[in-house]
PDB file of C-alpha atoms in Angstrom:
ATOM      1  CA  UNK A   1      91.673 -18.051  70.021  1.00  0.00           C
ATOM      2  CA  UNK A   2      91.767 -21.435  68.235  1.00  0.00           C
ATOM      3  CA  UNK A   3      91.351 -24.451  70.467  1.00  0.00           C
ATOM      4  CA  UNK A   4      91.281 -28.229  70.370  1.00  0.00           C
ATOM      5  CA  UNK A   5      87.798 -29.645  70.831  1.00  0.00           C
ATOM      6  CA  UNK A   6      86.746 -33.140  71.843  1.00  0.00           C
ATOM      7  CA  UNK A   7      83.481 -35.027  71.741  1.00  0.00           C
ATOM      8  CA  UNK A   8      81.759 -36.421  73.645  1.00  0.00           C
ATOM      9  CA  UNK A   9      82.660 -34.880  76.974  1.00  0.00           C
ATOM     10  CA  UNK A  10      81.561 -38.047  78.746  1.00  0.00           C
ATOM     11  CA  UNK A  11      81.088 -41.531  77.310  1.00  0.00           C
ATOM     12  CA  UNK A  12      79.717 -44.467  79.232  1.00  0.00           C
ATOM     13  CA  UNK A  13      80.103 -47.884  77.659  1.00  0.00           C
ATOM     14  CA  UNK A  14      79.877 -51.513  78.618  1.00  0.00           C
ATOM     15  CA  UNK A  15      82.922 -53.736  78.816  1.00  0.00           C
ATOM     16  CA  UNK A  16      83.684 -55.306  75.457  1.00  0.00           C
ATOM     17  CA  UNK A  17      82.066 -52.542  73.430  1.00  0.00           C
ATOM     18  CA  UNK A  18      83.874 -50.419  70.876  1.00  0.00           C
ATOM     19  CA  UNK A  19      84.199 -46.688  71.453  1.00  0.00           C
ATOM     20  CA  UNK A  20      85.384 -43.883  69.218  1.00  0.00           C
ATOM     21  CA  UNK A  21      86.598 -40.686  70.797  1.00  0.00           C
ATOM     22  CA  UNK A  22      86.685 -37.689  68.531  1.00  0.00           C
ATOM     23  CA  UNK A  23      88.943 -34.685  68.410  1.00  0.00           C
ATOM     24  CA  UNK A  24      89.120 -31.634  66.186  1.00  0.00           C
ATOM     25  CA  UNK A  25      92.670 -30.289  66.389  1.00  0.00           C
ATOM     26  CA  UNK A  26      93.562 -26.673  65.738  1.00  0.00           C
ATOM     27  CA  UNK A  27      93.125 -26.193  62.008  1.00  0.00           C
ATOM     28  CA  UNK A  28      96.662 -25.525  60.796  1.00  0.00           C
ATOM     29  CA  UNK A  29      98.334 -28.012  63.125  1.00  0.00           C
ATOM     30  CA  UNK A  30     100.239 -30.988  61.767  1.00  0.00           C
ATOM     31  CA  UNK A  31     101.097 -33.090  64.805  1.00  0.00           C
ATOM     32  CA  UNK A  32      98.425 -34.905  66.782  1.00  0.00           C
ATOM     33  CA  UNK A  33      98.525 -36.828  70.031  1.00  0.00           C
ATOM     34  CA  UNK A  34      96.370 -38.841  72.386  1.00  0.00           C
ATOM     35  CA  UNK A  35      97.017 -39.045  76.118  1.00  0.00           C
ATOM     36  CA  UNK A  36      95.054 -40.535  78.956  1.00  0.00           C
ATOM     37  CA  UNK A  37      94.764 -39.820  82.661  1.00  0.00           C
ATOM     38  CA  UNK A  38      93.383 -42.444  84.988  1.00  0.00           C
ATOM     39  CA  UNK A  39      91.625 -40.790  87.912  1.00  0.00           C
ATOM     40  CA  UNK A  40      94.142 -39.519  90.434  1.00  0.00           C
ATOM     41  CA  UNK A  41      97.133 -40.456  88.305  1.00  0.00           C
ATOM     42  CA  UNK A  42      99.479 -38.641  85.968  1.00  0.00           C
ATOM     43  CA  UNK A  43      98.843 -37.952  82.313  1.00  0.00           C
ATOM     44  CA  UNK A  44     100.250 -40.745  80.117  1.00  0.00           C
ATOM     45  CA  UNK A  45     101.188 -40.625  76.465  1.00  0.00           C
ATOM     46  CA  UNK A  46      99.386 -43.020  74.129  1.00  0.00           C
ATOM     47  CA  UNK A  47     100.249 -42.159  70.541  1.00  0.00           C
ATOM     48  CA  UNK A  48     101.472 -39.427  68.234  1.00  0.00           C
ATOM     49  CA  UNK A  49     100.450 -39.001  64.610  1.00  0.00           C
ATOM     50  CA  UNK A  50     102.026 -37.038  61.791  1.00  0.00           C
ATOM     51  CA  UNK A  51     101.715 -37.088  58.030  1.00  0.00           C
ATOM     52  CA  UNK A  52      98.906 -39.647  58.214  1.00  0.00           C
ATOM     53  CA  UNK A  53     100.824 -42.194  60.177  1.00  0.00           C
ATOM     54  CA  UNK A  54     101.713 -43.082  63.730  1.00  0.00           C
ATOM     55  CA  UNK A  55     105.068 -41.572  64.632  1.00  0.00           C
ATOM     56  CA  UNK A  56     105.332 -42.988  68.140  1.00  0.00           C
ATOM     57  CA  UNK A  57     103.240 -45.097  70.491  1.00  0.00           C
ATOM     58  CA  UNK A  58     103.533 -46.247  74.076  1.00  0.00           C
ATOM     59  CA  UNK A  59     103.194 -49.749  75.440  1.00  0.00           C
ATOM     60  CA  UNK A  60      99.667 -48.827  76.528  1.00  0.00           C
ATOM     61  CA  UNK A  61      98.684 -48.407  72.879  1.00  0.00           C
ATOM     62  CA  UNK A  62      98.188 -52.070  72.066  1.00  0.00           C
ATOM     63  CA  UNK A  63      96.191 -53.770  69.315  1.00  0.00           C
ATOM     64  CA  UNK A  64      92.937 -52.689  70.940  1.00  0.00           C
ATOM     65  CA  UNK A  65      93.688 -49.076  70.067  1.00  0.00           C
ATOM     66  CA  UNK A  66      93.766 -47.368  66.703  1.00  0.00           C
ATOM     67  CA  UNK A  67      93.851 -43.792  65.467  1.00  0.00           C
ATOM     68  CA  UNK A  68      92.625 -42.228  62.297  1.00  0.00           C
ATOM     69  CA  UNK A  69      92.372 -38.878  60.621  1.00  0.00           C
ATOM     70  CA  UNK A  70      89.397 -39.665  58.405  1.00  0.00           C
ATOM     71  CA  UNK A  71      88.640 -36.332  56.778  1.00  0.00           C
ATOM     72  CA  UNK A  72      91.443 -33.835  57.294  1.00  0.00           C
ATOM     73  CA  UNK A  73      89.823 -32.195  60.298  1.00  0.00           C
ATOM     74  CA  UNK A  74      88.893 -34.922  62.770  1.00  0.00           C
ATOM     75  CA  UNK A  75      91.344 -37.119  64.668  1.00  0.00           C
ATOM     76  CA  UNK A  76      89.847 -40.188  66.288  1.00  0.00           C
ATOM     77  CA  UNK A  77      90.882 -42.754  68.854  1.00  0.00           C
ATOM     78  CA  UNK A  78      89.139 -46.113  68.667  1.00  0.00           C
ATOM     79  CA  UNK A  79      89.179 -48.698  71.412  1.00  0.00           C
ATOM     80  CA  UNK A  80      87.971 -51.967  69.914  1.00  0.00           C
ATOM     81  CA  UNK A  81      86.901 -53.909  72.978  1.00  0.00           C
ATOM     82  CA  UNK A  82      86.877 -51.804  76.099  1.00  0.00           C
ATOM     83  CA  UNK A  83      88.035 -53.081  79.468  1.00  0.00           C
ATOM     84  CA  UNK A  84      87.285 -51.731  82.912  1.00  0.00           C
ATOM     85  CA  UNK A  85      90.828 -50.430  83.162  1.00  0.00           C
ATOM     86  CA  UNK A  86      90.302 -48.254  80.084  1.00  0.00           C
ATOM     87  CA  UNK A  87      88.197 -45.947  82.237  1.00  0.00           C
ATOM     88  CA  UNK A  88      90.061 -42.652  82.197  1.00  0.00           C
ATOM     89  CA  UNK A  89      90.093 -39.133  80.866  1.00  0.00           C
ATOM     90  CA  UNK A  90      91.368 -39.111  77.290  1.00  0.00           C
ATOM     91  CA  UNK A  91      93.031 -35.978  76.011  1.00  0.00           C
ATOM     92  CA  UNK A  92      93.750 -35.063  72.437  1.00  0.00           C
ATOM     93  CA  UNK A  93      96.535 -32.583  71.701  1.00  0.00           C
ATOM     94  CA  UNK A  94      97.863 -30.888  68.618  1.00  0.00           C
ATOM     95  CA  UNK A  95     100.920 -28.912  67.659  1.00  0.00           C
ATOM     96  CA  UNK A  96     101.700 -26.632  64.782  1.00  0.00           C
ATOM     97  CA  UNK A  97     104.957 -25.066  63.722  1.00  0.00           C
ATOM     98  CA  UNK A  98     105.623 -23.525  67.111  1.00  0.00           C
ATOM     99  CA  UNK A  99     106.763 -25.471  70.145  1.00  0.00           C
ATOM    100  CA  UNK A 100     103.528 -25.378  72.143  1.00  0.00           C
ATOM    101  CA  UNK A 101     101.369 -28.482  72.413  1.00  0.00           C
ATOM    102  CA  UNK A 102      97.723 -27.625  73.000  1.00  0.00           C
ATOM    103  CA  UNK A 103      95.315 -29.958  74.733  1.00  0.00           C
ATOM    104  CA  UNK A 104      91.597 -30.431  74.362  1.00  0.00           C
ATOM    105  CA  UNK A 105      89.194 -30.498  77.315  1.00  0.00           C
ATOM    106  CA  UNK A 106      89.157 -34.298  77.387  1.00  0.00           C
ATOM    107  CA  UNK A 107      86.607 -37.084  77.129  1.00  0.00           C
ATOM    108  CA  UNK A 108      85.804 -38.937  80.304  1.00  0.00           C
ATOM    109  CA  UNK A 109      85.382 -42.622  79.415  1.00  0.00           C
ATOM    110  CA  UNK A 110      83.598 -44.806  81.920  1.00  0.00           C
ATOM    111  CA  UNK A 111      83.573 -48.548  81.235  1.00  0.00           C
ATOM    112  CA  UNK A 112      81.043 -50.523  83.259  1.00  0.00           C
TER     113      UNK A 112
ATOM    114  CA  UNK B   1     112.909 -43.324  87.682  1.00  0.00           C
ATOM    115  CA  UNK B   2     110.369 -40.843  86.450  1.00  0.00           C
ATOM    116  CA  UNK B   3     110.685 -37.970  84.058  1.00  0.00           C
ATOM    117  CA  UNK B   4     109.093 -34.767  85.288  1.00  0.00           C
ATOM    118  CA  UNK B   5     108.679 -35.073  89.027  1.00  0.00           C
ATOM    119  CA  UNK B   6     107.134 -32.112  90.744  1.00  0.00           C
ATOM    120  CA  UNK B   7     107.550 -31.024  94.296  1.00  0.00           C
ATOM    121  CA  UNK B   8     105.921 -30.311  96.557  1.00  0.00           C
ATOM    122  CA  UNK B   9     103.042 -32.709  95.901  1.00  0.00           C
ATOM    123  CA  UNK B  10     100.704 -30.307  97.685  1.00  0.00           C
ATOM    124  CA  UNK B  11     101.007 -26.642  98.562  1.00  0.00           C
ATOM    125  CA  UNK B  12      98.592 -24.540 100.570  1.00  0.00           C
ATOM    126  CA  UNK B  13      99.027 -20.778 100.809  1.00  0.00           C
ATOM    127  CA  UNK B  14      97.073 -17.619 101.576  1.00  0.00           C
ATOM    128  CA  UNK B  15      95.810 -15.352  98.846  1.00  0.00           C
ATOM    129  CA  UNK B  16      98.419 -12.759  97.967  1.00  0.00           C
ATOM    130  CA  UNK B  17     101.368 -15.014  98.740  1.00  0.00           C
ATOM    131  CA  UNK B  18     103.688 -16.399  96.100  1.00  0.00           C
ATOM    132  CA  UNK B  19     103.640 -20.074  95.150  1.00  0.00           C
ATOM    133  CA  UNK B  20     106.704 -21.896  93.910  1.00  0.00           C
ATOM    134  CA  UNK B  21     106.562 -25.344  92.360  1.00  0.00           C
ATOM    135  CA  UNK B  22     109.537 -27.340  91.190  1.00  0.00           C
ATOM    136  CA  UNK B  23     109.986 -29.962  88.530  1.00  0.00           C
ATOM    137  CA  UNK B  24     112.929 -32.275  88.017  1.00  0.00           C
ATOM    138  CA  UNK B  25     113.572 -34.517  85.064  1.00  0.00           C
ATOM    139  CA  UNK B  26     116.054 -37.193  84.110  1.00  0.00           C
ATOM    140  CA  UNK B  27     116.867 -37.067  80.413  1.00  0.00           C
ATOM    141  CA  UNK B  28     117.824 -34.230  78.107  1.00  0.00           C
ATOM    142  CA  UNK B  29     114.961 -32.141  76.807  1.00  0.00           C
ATOM    143  CA  UNK B  30     114.071 -29.909  73.910  1.00  0.00           C
ATOM    144  CA  UNK B  31     111.494 -27.943  75.868  1.00  0.00           C
ATOM    145  CA  UNK B  32     109.393 -27.964  79.014  1.00  0.00           C
ATOM    146  CA  UNK B  33     105.817 -26.813  79.388  1.00  0.00           C
ATOM    147  CA  UNK B  34     103.782 -26.052  82.478  1.00  0.00           C
ATOM    148  CA  UNK B  35     100.082 -26.852  82.466  1.00  0.00           C
ATOM    149  CA  UNK B  36      97.260 -26.183  84.852  1.00  0.00           C
ATOM    150  CA  UNK B  37      94.367 -28.529  85.494  1.00  0.00           C
ATOM    151  CA  UNK B  38      91.291 -27.754  87.518  1.00  0.00           C
ATOM    152  CA  UNK B  39      89.753 -30.789  89.176  1.00  0.00           C
ATOM    153  CA  UNK B  40      88.329 -33.155  86.574  1.00  0.00           C
ATOM    154  CA  UNK B  41      88.944 -30.737  83.741  1.00  0.00           C
ATOM    155  CA  UNK B  42      91.320 -30.328  80.823  1.00  0.00           C
ATOM    156  CA  UNK B  43      94.924 -29.225  80.664  1.00  0.00           C
ATOM    157  CA  UNK B  44      95.509 -25.538  80.097  1.00  0.00           C
ATOM    158  CA  UNK B  45      98.837 -24.531  78.610  1.00  0.00           C
ATOM    159  CA  UNK B  46     100.519 -21.904  80.777  1.00  0.00           C
ATOM    160  CA  UNK B  47     104.022 -21.364  79.517  1.00  0.00           C
ATOM    161  CA  UNK B  48     106.737 -23.107  77.515  1.00  0.00           C
ATOM    162  CA  UNK B  49     110.453 -22.735  77.992  1.00  0.00           C
ATOM    163  CA  UNK B  50     112.976 -24.078  75.527  1.00  0.00           C
ATOM    164  CA  UNK B  51     116.170 -25.811  76.527  1.00  0.00           C
ATOM    165  CA  UNK B  52     118.288 -22.818  75.504  1.00  0.00           C
ATOM    166  CA  UNK B  53     116.254 -20.429  77.655  1.00  0.00           C
ATOM    167  CA  UNK B  54     116.788 -19.803  81.345  1.00  0.00           C
ATOM    168  CA  UNK B  55     113.798 -17.755  82.355  1.00  0.00           C
ATOM    169  CA  UNK B  56     110.439 -16.699  80.962  1.00  0.00           C
ATOM    170  CA  UNK B  57     107.656 -14.507  82.239  1.00  0.00           C
ATOM    171  CA  UNK B  58     103.988 -14.387  81.442  1.00  0.00           C
ATOM    172  CA  UNK B  59     101.816 -12.132  83.575  1.00  0.00           C
ATOM    173  CA  UNK B  60     102.065 -13.393  87.159  1.00  0.00           C
ATOM    174  CA  UNK B  61     103.970 -16.491  86.066  1.00  0.00           C
ATOM    175  CA  UNK B  62     107.719 -16.872  86.061  1.00  0.00           C
ATOM    176  CA  UNK B  63     109.399 -20.046  84.874  1.00  0.00           C
ATOM    177  CA  UNK B  64     113.054 -20.896  85.209  1.00  0.00           C
ATOM    178  CA  UNK B  65     114.994 -23.742  83.662  1.00  0.00           C
ATOM    179  CA  UNK B  66     118.331 -25.075  84.795  1.00  0.00           C
ATOM    180  CA  UNK B  67     119.427 -27.733  82.319  1.00  0.00           C
ATOM    181  CA  UNK B  68     122.597 -28.491  84.299  1.00  0.00           C
ATOM    182  CA  UNK B  69     120.442 -29.492  87.269  1.00  0.00           C
ATOM    183  CA  UNK B  70     117.639 -30.827  85.060  1.00  0.00           C
ATOM    184  CA  UNK B  71     115.100 -28.789  86.935  1.00  0.00           C
ATOM    185  CA  UNK B  72     112.499 -26.106  86.396  1.00  0.00           C
ATOM    186  CA  UNK B  73     110.447 -23.954  88.695  1.00  0.00           C
ATOM    187  CA  UNK B  74     107.116 -22.217  88.289  1.00  0.00           C
ATOM    188  CA  UNK B  75     106.472 -19.150  90.396  1.00  0.00           C
ATOM    189  CA  UNK B  76     103.001 -17.681  90.672  1.00  0.00           C
ATOM    190  CA  UNK B  77     103.127 -14.250  92.247  1.00  0.00           C
ATOM    191  CA  UNK B  78     100.334 -12.568  94.202  1.00  0.00           C
ATOM    192  CA  UNK B  79      98.247 -15.742  94.171  1.00  0.00           C
ATOM    193  CA  UNK B  80      94.462 -15.686  93.986  1.00  0.00           C
ATOM    194  CA  UNK B  81      91.863 -18.196  95.121  1.00  0.00           C
ATOM    195  CA  UNK B  82      91.182 -18.833  91.425  1.00  0.00           C
ATOM    196  CA  UNK B  83      94.745 -20.175  91.053  1.00  0.00           C
ATOM    197  CA  UNK B  84      93.679 -23.237  93.045  1.00  0.00           C
ATOM    198  CA  UNK B  85      94.394 -26.172  90.716  1.00  0.00           C
ATOM    199  CA  UNK B  86      96.927 -28.874  89.938  1.00  0.00           C
ATOM    200  CA  UNK B  87     100.034 -27.815  88.070  1.00  0.00           C
ATOM    201  CA  UNK B  88     102.036 -30.157  85.879  1.00  0.00           C
ATOM    202  CA  UNK B  89     105.316 -29.899  84.108  1.00  0.00           C
ATOM    203  CA  UNK B  90     105.738 -31.820  80.871  1.00  0.00           C
ATOM    204  CA  UNK B  91     108.993 -32.377  79.077  1.00  0.00           C
ATOM    205  CA  UNK B  92     109.650 -33.177  75.457  1.00  0.00           C
ATOM    206  CA  UNK B  93     112.821 -34.681  74.080  1.00  0.00           C
ATOM    207  CA  UNK B  94     112.219 -33.269  70.616  1.00  0.00           C
ATOM    208  CA  UNK B  95     110.119 -30.392  69.288  1.00  0.00           C
ATOM    209  CA  UNK B  96     107.373 -32.649  67.934  1.00  0.00           C
ATOM    210  CA  UNK B  97     107.745 -35.538  70.329  1.00  0.00           C
ATOM    211  CA  UNK B  98     105.515 -36.791  73.086  1.00  0.00           C
ATOM    212  CA  UNK B  99     105.113 -34.936  76.350  1.00  0.00           C
ATOM    213  CA  UNK B 100     106.127 -36.745  79.525  1.00  0.00           C
ATOM    214  CA  UNK B 101     104.210 -35.491  82.514  1.00  0.00           C
ATOM    215  CA  UNK B 102     105.075 -35.403  86.178  1.00  0.00           C
ATOM    216  CA  UNK B 103     102.744 -36.230  89.041  1.00  0.00           C
ATOM    217  CA  UNK B 104     101.797 -32.610  89.557  1.00  0.00           C
ATOM    218  CA  UNK B 105     101.564 -30.184  92.445  1.00  0.00           C
ATOM    219  CA  UNK B 106      98.155 -29.497  93.938  1.00  0.00           C
ATOM    220  CA  UNK B 107      97.967 -25.835  94.862  1.00  0.00           C
ATOM    221  CA  UNK B 108      95.321 -24.533  97.242  1.00  0.00           C
ATOM    222  CA  UNK B 109      95.040 -20.787  97.655  1.00  0.00           C
ATOM    223  CA  UNK B 110      92.929 -19.814 100.632  1.00  0.00           C
ATOM    224  CA  UNK B 111      90.946 -16.578 100.388  1.00  0.00           C
TER     225      UNK B 111
END
């Protein structure tokens, strides 16, 4: 069964460094999303992406964040200058023509 | 006020018993999905119910949706120790829109 994949599974970075989290959505899907989950808290929406542009973003998704679909298969989330409070699990999701939104296994980002 | 609030926050049952989790939401929705998350792991899609549906079944799972009460329930029948996980409901206002998650119910099934 097709699935969303994410790399790396765990990323440790120092405060102020840039990180890129990578996702490979399900191949025929058109809608892409990033969410995050701070440890012990609920899953929060960051951004949605369709037709090569951002369709919606939350207040969390400030100028430090950007998304890109560089090659038609990958979907990336970049954090330009990481802060301690960016430590969280980051989930990518994708959706095709059906209603279901499928999530990847997540990347655990630890900012030290 | 929050969209997608689950109750109870925690539920502990014996293997073989049924587990019922509830989700309430505030605004109108296009669909509602239930997800499962094992500790520290990813979100596994369980079942989706659209706003014009009232009940859906998938294996041991039964989901109901009452749009007049803005609530949904997830029933897991004949629970197993392997069902131990957190369960989240997530609502979407449009088909392609963002998902808004609740706080989740932590289910513990004792063998």
